[in-house]
Amino acid sequence: MAKIFITGDIHGDIDISKLTICEFPEGRELTKDDYVIICGDFGLVWHSETNESFWLKWLSEQPWTTLFVDGNHEDFDLLKTYPTEEWHGGKVHKITESIYHLMRGEVFELNGLTFFSFGGAFSHDREYREEGVSWWQDELPTHDEVNHALDNLEKYNCSVDVILTHDAPKDIQDVLGMNHVDMTPYDCQYENICSFLQHIKNTVQYKAWFMGHYHMDRDYHKHHLLYYDIVELTPWLLNRD
């Protein structure tokens, strides 16, 4: 059976070193049938094709297949130009032969498990960024993306094994003291992602939820904030009740 590992943000070339053999020795034993999932702020699809193109090539040459949900620090204009394909039951942007962006609101079937993906997050550093260059309103979901997600979850009777996001539900934000959000910079088509994720938490059955964004490694029962840690998805993580 394939192995699945999950980690937090890599921010392009800034934190990708955690995937090197030195930091992730398990990676040398993997194959393209195994997966490493990044919980947002992938950052290697960017309009300045310098280090990004080098590291995309490097990542494609690693033994495993890389999957990622989008974070808030992504070049959304460029990401949308990649071809959309059906993959393991859901829609992806195919970045390379072994790197796939798991699109928002999709459900994927891997290793006999179901994975619900929903990227995006609020940028807490937006004031230091330039719209269309280093910040995009598309970091938040649109009404259509939210409705699409709800429709897909209905097809699975609102029950999945794993949830993959970048941001956190509102109650976890509250615990972290990171609950200040401001919708005024966004057009009316966008929704508060943390409120939506809270709705998912309240209405969907799941065994484990993995997220990034907050630059910490911390567990809240079956909710796992990841940054440096690379955790293997094991039966123990899926059966903590």
GROMACS .gro file of C-alpha atoms in nm:
model
  241
    1MET     CA    1   0.000   0.000   0.000
    2ALA     CA    2   0.121   0.350  -0.080
    3LYS     CA    3   0.261   0.569   0.195
    4ILE     CA    4   0.129   0.920   0.261
    5PHE     CA    5   0.323   1.193   0.441
    6ILE     CA    6   0.184   1.538   0.524
    7THR     CA    7   0.363   1.861   0.613
    8GLY     CA    8   0.304   2.236   0.635
    9ASP     CA    9   0.410   2.532   0.423
   10ILE     CA   10   0.728   2.529   0.215
   11HIS     CA   11   0.708   2.893   0.090
   12GLY     CA   12   0.886   2.822  -0.235
   13ASP     CA   13   1.257   2.779  -0.175
   14ILE     CA   14   1.241   2.919   0.180
   15ASP     CA   15   1.137   2.602   0.366
   16ILE     CA   16   1.173   2.336   0.099
   17SER     CA   17   1.493   2.211   0.266
   18LYS     CA   18   1.278   2.008   0.506
   19LEU     CA   19   1.211   1.774   0.211
   20THR     CA   20   1.579   1.701   0.150
   21ILE     CA   21   1.716   1.360   0.241
   22CYS     CA   22   1.898   1.512   0.541
   23GLU     CA   23   1.571   1.635   0.695
   24PHE     CA   24   1.337   1.371   0.549
   25PRO     CA   25   1.533   1.045   0.525
   26GLU     CA   26   1.210   0.848   0.482
   27GLY     CA   27   1.181   1.008   0.140
   28ARG     CA   28   1.461   0.799  -0.010
   29GLU     CA   29   1.252   0.482   0.034
   30LEU     CA   30   0.943   0.622  -0.139
   31THR     CA   31   0.824   0.576  -0.498
   32LYS     CA   32   0.603   0.775  -0.731
   33ASP     CA   33   0.313   0.570  -0.592
   34ASP     CA   34   0.370   0.737  -0.254
   35TYR     CA   35   0.260   1.091  -0.166
   36VAL     CA   36   0.392   1.393   0.018
   37ILE     CA   37   0.112   1.645   0.081
   38ILE     CA   38   0.185   2.012   0.152
   39CYS     CA   39  -0.082   2.204   0.343
   40GLY     CA   40  -0.060   2.532   0.152
   41ASP     CA   41   0.189   2.811   0.081
   42PHE     CA   42   0.351   2.588  -0.180
   43GLY     CA   43   0.498   2.897  -0.347
   44LEU     CA   44   0.685   2.725  -0.630
   45VAL     CA   45   0.431   2.836  -0.891
   46TRP     CA   46   0.531   3.201  -0.909
   47HIS     CA   47   0.578   3.461  -1.183
   48SER     CA   48   0.947   3.515  -1.105
   49GLU     CA   49   1.082   3.198  -1.262
   50THR     CA   50   1.429   3.194  -1.103
   51ASN     CA   51   1.466   2.975  -0.795
   52GLU     CA   52   1.108   2.855  -0.841
   53SER     CA   53   1.180   2.677  -1.170
   54PHE     CA   54   1.495   2.515  -1.026
   55TRP     CA   55   1.308   2.384  -0.721
   56LEU     CA   56   1.007   2.268  -0.924
   57LYS     CA   57   1.246   2.056  -1.128
   58TRP     CA   58   1.419   1.933  -0.812
   59LEU     CA   59   1.089   1.840  -0.649
   60SER     CA   60   0.969   1.662  -0.963
   61GLU     CA   61   1.283   1.449  -0.954
   62GLN     CA   62   1.223   1.327  -0.598
   63PRO     CA   63   1.108   0.966  -0.557
   64TRP     CA   64   0.754   1.054  -0.446
   65THR     CA   65   0.453   1.236  -0.593
   66THR     CA   66   0.387   1.580  -0.442
   67LEU     CA   67   0.035   1.708  -0.373
   68PHE     CA   68  -0.056   2.047  -0.232
   69VAL     CA   69  -0.352   2.262  -0.140
   70ASP     CA   70  -0.309   2.632  -0.207
   71GLY     CA   71  -0.230   2.870   0.073
   72ASN     CA   72  -0.258   3.246   0.076
   73HIS     CA   73   0.096   3.305  -0.053
   74GLU     CA   74   0.048   3.167  -0.403
   75ASP     CA   75   0.053   3.329  -0.748
   76PHE     CA   76  -0.312   3.256  -0.819
   77ASP     CA   77  -0.305   3.413  -1.167
   78LEU     CA   78  -0.030   3.174  -1.273
   79LEU     CA   79  -0.175   2.875  -1.090
   80LYS     CA   80  -0.497   2.906  -1.289
   81THR     CA   81  -0.308   2.870  -1.618
   82TYR     CA   82  -0.209   2.509  -1.548
   83PRO     CA   83  -0.424   2.237  -1.707
   84THR     CA   84  -0.716   2.104  -1.503
   85GLU     CA   85  -0.749   1.725  -1.493
   86GLU     CA   86  -0.957   1.461  -1.320
   87TRP     CA   87  -0.733   1.272  -1.079
   88HIS     CA   88  -0.832   1.010  -0.822
   89GLY     CA   89  -1.191   1.131  -0.820
   90GLY     CA   90  -1.132   1.507  -0.800
   91LYS     CA   91  -1.000   1.799  -1.001
   92VAL     CA   92  -0.636   1.902  -0.992
   93HIS     CA   93  -0.403   2.146  -1.161
   94LYS     CA   94  -0.126   1.937  -1.309
   95ILE     CA   95   0.199   2.125  -1.243
   96THR     CA   96   0.437   1.851  -1.358
   97GLU     CA   97   0.412   1.476  -1.407
   98SER     CA   98   0.449   1.428  -1.031
   99ILE     CA   99   0.327   1.756  -0.877
  100TYR     CA  100  -0.047   1.825  -0.847
  101HIS     CA  101  -0.248   2.108  -0.695
  102LEU     CA  102  -0.556   1.970  -0.517
  103MET     CA  103  -0.825   2.218  -0.609
  104ARG     CA  104  -1.072   2.364  -0.359
  105GLY     CA  105  -1.377   2.166  -0.264
  106GLU     CA  106  -1.268   1.839  -0.424
  107VAL     CA  107  -1.276   1.490  -0.273
  108PHE     CA  108  -0.996   1.249  -0.367
  109GLU     CA  109  -0.967   0.876  -0.308
  110LEU     CA  110  -0.618   0.756  -0.215
  111ASN     CA  111  -0.519   0.433  -0.039
  112GLY     CA  112  -0.885   0.351   0.020
  113LEU     CA  113  -0.930   0.681   0.206
  114THR     CA  114  -1.122   0.994   0.112
  115PHE     CA  115  -0.953   1.336   0.129
  116PHE     CA  116  -1.141   1.667   0.118
  117SER     CA  117  -0.925   1.960   0.006
  118PHE     CA  118  -0.992   2.328   0.058
  119GLY     CA  119  -0.702   2.568   0.024
  120GLY     CA  120  -0.681   2.941   0.089
  121ALA     CA  121  -0.634   3.164   0.393
  122PHE     CA  122  -0.625   3.522   0.515
  123SER     CA  123  -0.291   3.699   0.466
  124HIS     CA  124  -0.201   3.864   0.795
  125ASP     CA  125   0.082   4.046   0.617
  126ARG     CA  126  -0.135   4.186   0.336
  127GLU     CA  127  -0.042   4.547   0.412
  128TYR     CA  128   0.316   4.470   0.308
  129ARG     CA  129   0.216   4.315  -0.023
  130GLU     CA  130   0.103   4.443  -0.363
  131GLU     CA  131  -0.220   4.320  -0.521
  132GLY     CA  132  -0.161   4.117  -0.837
  133VAL     CA  133   0.210   4.090  -0.760
  134SER     CA  134   0.246   3.934  -0.416
  135TRP     CA  135  -0.115   3.924  -0.293
  136TRP     CA  136  -0.441   3.814  -0.453
  137GLN     CA  137  -0.801   3.835  -0.338
  138ASP     CA  138  -0.827   3.476  -0.463
  139GLU     CA  139  -0.659   3.369  -0.140
  140LEU     CA  140  -1.020   3.353  -0.014
  141PRO     CA  141  -1.287   3.125  -0.162
  142THR     CA  142  -1.568   3.252  -0.380
  143HIS     CA  143  -1.936   3.171  -0.320
  144ASP     CA  144  -1.914   2.928  -0.614
  145GLU     CA  145  -1.619   2.743  -0.462
  146VAL     CA  146  -1.798   2.712  -0.129
  147ASN     CA  147  -2.115   2.581  -0.296
  148HIS     CA  148  -1.910   2.340  -0.506
  149ALA     CA  149  -1.745   2.206  -0.192
  150LEU     CA  150  -2.078   2.155  -0.017
  151ASP     CA  151  -2.220   1.976  -0.321
  152ASN     CA  152  -1.922   1.740  -0.334
  153LEU     CA  153  -1.944   1.665   0.037
  154GLU     CA  154  -2.312   1.581  -0.004
  155LYS     CA  155  -2.211   1.313  -0.255
  156TYR     CA  156  -2.010   1.153   0.026
  157ASN     CA  157  -2.289   1.195   0.282
  158CYS     CA  158  -2.083   1.465   0.455
  159SER     CA  159  -1.830   1.207   0.570
  160VAL     CA  160  -1.463   1.187   0.467
  161ASP     CA  161  -1.155   1.037   0.625
  162VAL     CA  162  -0.916   1.332   0.601
  163ILE     CA  163  -0.954   1.709   0.559
  164LEU     CA  164  -0.666   1.908   0.407
  165THR     CA  165  -0.667   2.288   0.440
  166HIS     CA  166  -0.428   2.577   0.483
  167ASP     CA  167  -0.628   2.793   0.724
  168ALA     CA  168  -0.812   2.678   1.036
  169PRO     CA  169  -1.173   2.679   1.156
  170LYS     CA  170  -1.271   2.979   1.366
  171ASP     CA  171  -1.265   2.799   1.701
  172ILE     CA  172  -0.904   2.690   1.650
  173GLN     CA  173  -0.820   3.045   1.542
  174ASP     CA  174  -0.970   3.164   1.868
  175VAL     CA  175  -0.749   2.927   2.069
  176LEU     CA  176  -0.445   3.055   1.879
  177GLY     CA  177  -0.544   3.420   1.934
  178MET     CA  178  -0.541   3.477   1.558
  179ASN     CA  179  -0.908   3.552   1.508
  180HIS     CA  180  -0.892   3.907   1.371
  181VAL     CA  181  -1.015   3.903   1.010
  182ASP     CA  182  -1.110   4.191   0.783
  183MET     CA  183  -1.325   4.132   0.474
  184THR     CA  184  -1.321   4.494   0.355
  185PRO     CA  185  -1.032   4.450   0.103
  186TYR     CA  186  -1.221   4.174  -0.079
  187ASP     CA  187  -1.489   4.195  -0.348
  188CYS     CA  188  -1.839   4.073  -0.261
  189GLN     CA  189  -1.787   3.737  -0.435
  190TYR     CA  190  -1.546   3.620  -0.163
  191GLU     CA  191  -1.632   3.448   0.165
  192ASN     CA  192  -1.474   3.436   0.510
  193ILE     CA  193  -1.281   3.109   0.487
  194CYS     CA  194  -1.254   3.055   0.863
  195SER     CA  195  -1.630   3.077   0.906
  196PHE     CA  196  -1.675   2.830   0.623
  197LEU     CA  197  -1.421   2.590   0.771
  198GLN     CA  198  -1.603   2.617   1.104
  199HIS     CA  199  -1.920   2.511   0.922
  200ILE     CA  200  -1.730   2.212   0.780
  201LYS     CA  201  -1.602   2.123   1.128
  202ASN     CA  202  -1.955   2.137   1.268
  203THR     CA  203  -2.131   1.943   0.993
  204VAL     CA  204  -1.885   1.694   0.839
  205GLN     CA  205  -1.764   1.369   0.992
  206TYR     CA  206  -1.388   1.312   0.958
  207LYS     CA  207  -1.106   1.122   1.124
  208ALA     CA  208  -0.819   1.371   1.089
  209TRP     CA  209  -0.772   1.731   0.977
  210PHE     CA  210  -0.435   1.870   0.869
  211MET     CA  211  -0.357   2.240   0.816
  212GLY     CA  212  -0.062   2.477   0.784
  213HIS     CA  213  -0.048   2.859   0.783
  214TYR     CA  214   0.030   2.925   1.150
  215HIS     CA  215   0.397   2.821   1.142
  216MET     CA  216   0.373   2.582   1.431
  217ASP     CA  217   0.349   2.210   1.498
  218ARG     CA  218   0.064   2.142   1.737
  219ASP     CA  219  -0.215   1.890   1.784
  220TYR     CA  220  -0.569   1.957   1.902
  221HIS     CA  221  -0.704   1.604   1.927
  222LYS     CA  222  -0.766   1.509   1.562
  223HIS     CA  223  -0.666   1.851   1.428
  224HIS     CA  224  -0.300   1.884   1.332
  225LEU     CA  225  -0.122   2.214   1.264
  226LEU     CA  226   0.195   2.145   1.069
  227TYR     CA  227   0.501   2.346   0.977
  228TYR     CA  228   0.837   2.173   1.023
  229ASP     CA  229   0.700   1.828   1.103
  230ILE     CA  230   0.644   1.574   0.828
  231VAL     CA  231   0.401   1.314   0.961
  232GLU     CA  232   0.307   0.984   0.812
  233LEU     CA  233  -0.065   0.920   0.783
  234THR     CA  234  -0.101   0.607   0.994
  235PRO     CA  235  -0.401   0.409   1.124
  236TRP     CA  236  -0.320   0.549   1.471
  237LEU     CA  237  -0.372   0.908   1.348
  238LEU     CA  238  -0.700   0.807   1.190
  239ASN     CA  239  -0.836   0.629   1.496
  240ARG     CA  240  -0.757   0.858   1.788
  241ASP     CA  241  -1.110   0.843   1.926
   0.00000   0.00000   0.00000
